Amino acid sequence: MAKLNPLIAAIGVAAGSMIVLGALPSTRWVLADQFRA
């Protein structure tokens, strides 16, 4: 079971990053505008 924990964590991080990059593009644009201003 100890060997599955790192795999699950990696999959979770990858899935989370894909969701953030795919479902929250508007948030990234808003943050970019704030940094520009």
PDB file of C-alpha atoms in Angstrom:
ATOM      1  CA  MET A   1       0.000   0.000   0.000  1.00  0.00           C
ATOM      2  CA  ALA A   2       2.888   2.347   0.722  1.00  0.00           C
ATOM      3  CA  LYS A   3       3.922   2.173  -2.932  1.00  0.00           C
ATOM      4  CA  LEU A   4       0.493   3.302  -4.118  1.00  0.00           C
ATOM      5  CA  ASN A   5       0.437   6.487  -2.047  1.00  0.00           C
ATOM      6  CA  PRO A   6       3.015   8.382  -4.196  1.00  0.00           C
ATOM      7  CA  LEU A   7       1.230   7.269  -7.366  1.00  0.00           C
ATOM      8  CA  ILE A   8      -2.130   8.469  -6.076  1.00  0.00           C
ATOM      9  CA  ALA A   9      -0.579  11.765  -5.010  1.00  0.00           C
ATOM     10  CA  ALA A  10       1.041  12.266  -8.429  1.00  0.00           C
ATOM     11  CA  ILE A  11      -2.218  11.449 -10.212  1.00  0.00           C
ATOM     12  CA  GLY A  12      -4.117  13.831  -7.932  1.00  0.00           C
ATOM     13  CA  VAL A  13      -1.669  16.673  -8.593  1.00  0.00           C
ATOM     14  CA  ALA A  14      -1.755  16.039 -12.349  1.00  0.00           C
ATOM     15  CA  ALA A  15      -5.559  15.915 -12.401  1.00  0.00           C
ATOM     16  CA  GLY A  16      -5.781  19.054 -10.280  1.00  0.00           C
ATOM     17  CA  SER A  17      -3.394  20.962 -12.544  1.00  0.00           C
ATOM     18  CA  MET A  18      -5.317  19.875 -15.647  1.00  0.00           C
ATOM     19  CA  ILE A  19      -8.601  21.000 -14.061  1.00  0.00           C
ATOM     20  CA  VAL A  20      -7.136  24.368 -13.072  1.00  0.00           C
ATOM     21  CA  LEU A  21      -5.579  24.955 -16.499  1.00  0.00           C
ATOM     22  CA  GLY A  22      -8.708  23.800 -18.349  1.00  0.00           C
ATOM     23  CA  ALA A  23     -11.572  25.084 -16.199  1.00  0.00           C
ATOM     24  CA  LEU A  24     -10.205  28.323 -14.698  1.00  0.00           C
ATOM     25  CA  PRO A  25      -8.574  30.244 -17.583  1.00  0.00           C
ATOM     26  CA  SER A  26     -10.574  33.371 -16.738  1.00  0.00           C
ATOM     27  CA  THR A  27      -9.094  33.423 -13.233  1.00  0.00           C
ATOM     28  CA  ARG A  28      -5.578  33.359 -14.686  1.00  0.00           C
ATOM     29  CA  TRP A  29      -6.445  36.294 -16.971  1.00  0.00           C
ATOM     30  CA  VAL A  30      -7.840  38.261 -14.003  1.00  0.00           C
ATOM     31  CA  LEU A  31      -4.674  37.613 -11.984  1.00  0.00           C
ATOM     32  CA  ALA A  32      -2.536  38.655 -14.964  1.00  0.00           C
ATOM     33  CA  ASP A  33      -4.483  41.930 -15.243  1.00  0.00           C
ATOM     34  CA  GLN A  34      -3.969  42.593 -11.529  1.00  0.00           C
ATOM     35  CA  PHE A  35      -0.218  42.061 -11.849  1.00  0.00           C
ATOM     36  CA  ARG A  36      -0.120  44.361 -14.894  1.00  0.00           C
ATOM     37  CA  ALA A  37      -1.950  47.077 -12.968  1.00  0.00           C
TER      38      ALA A  37
END
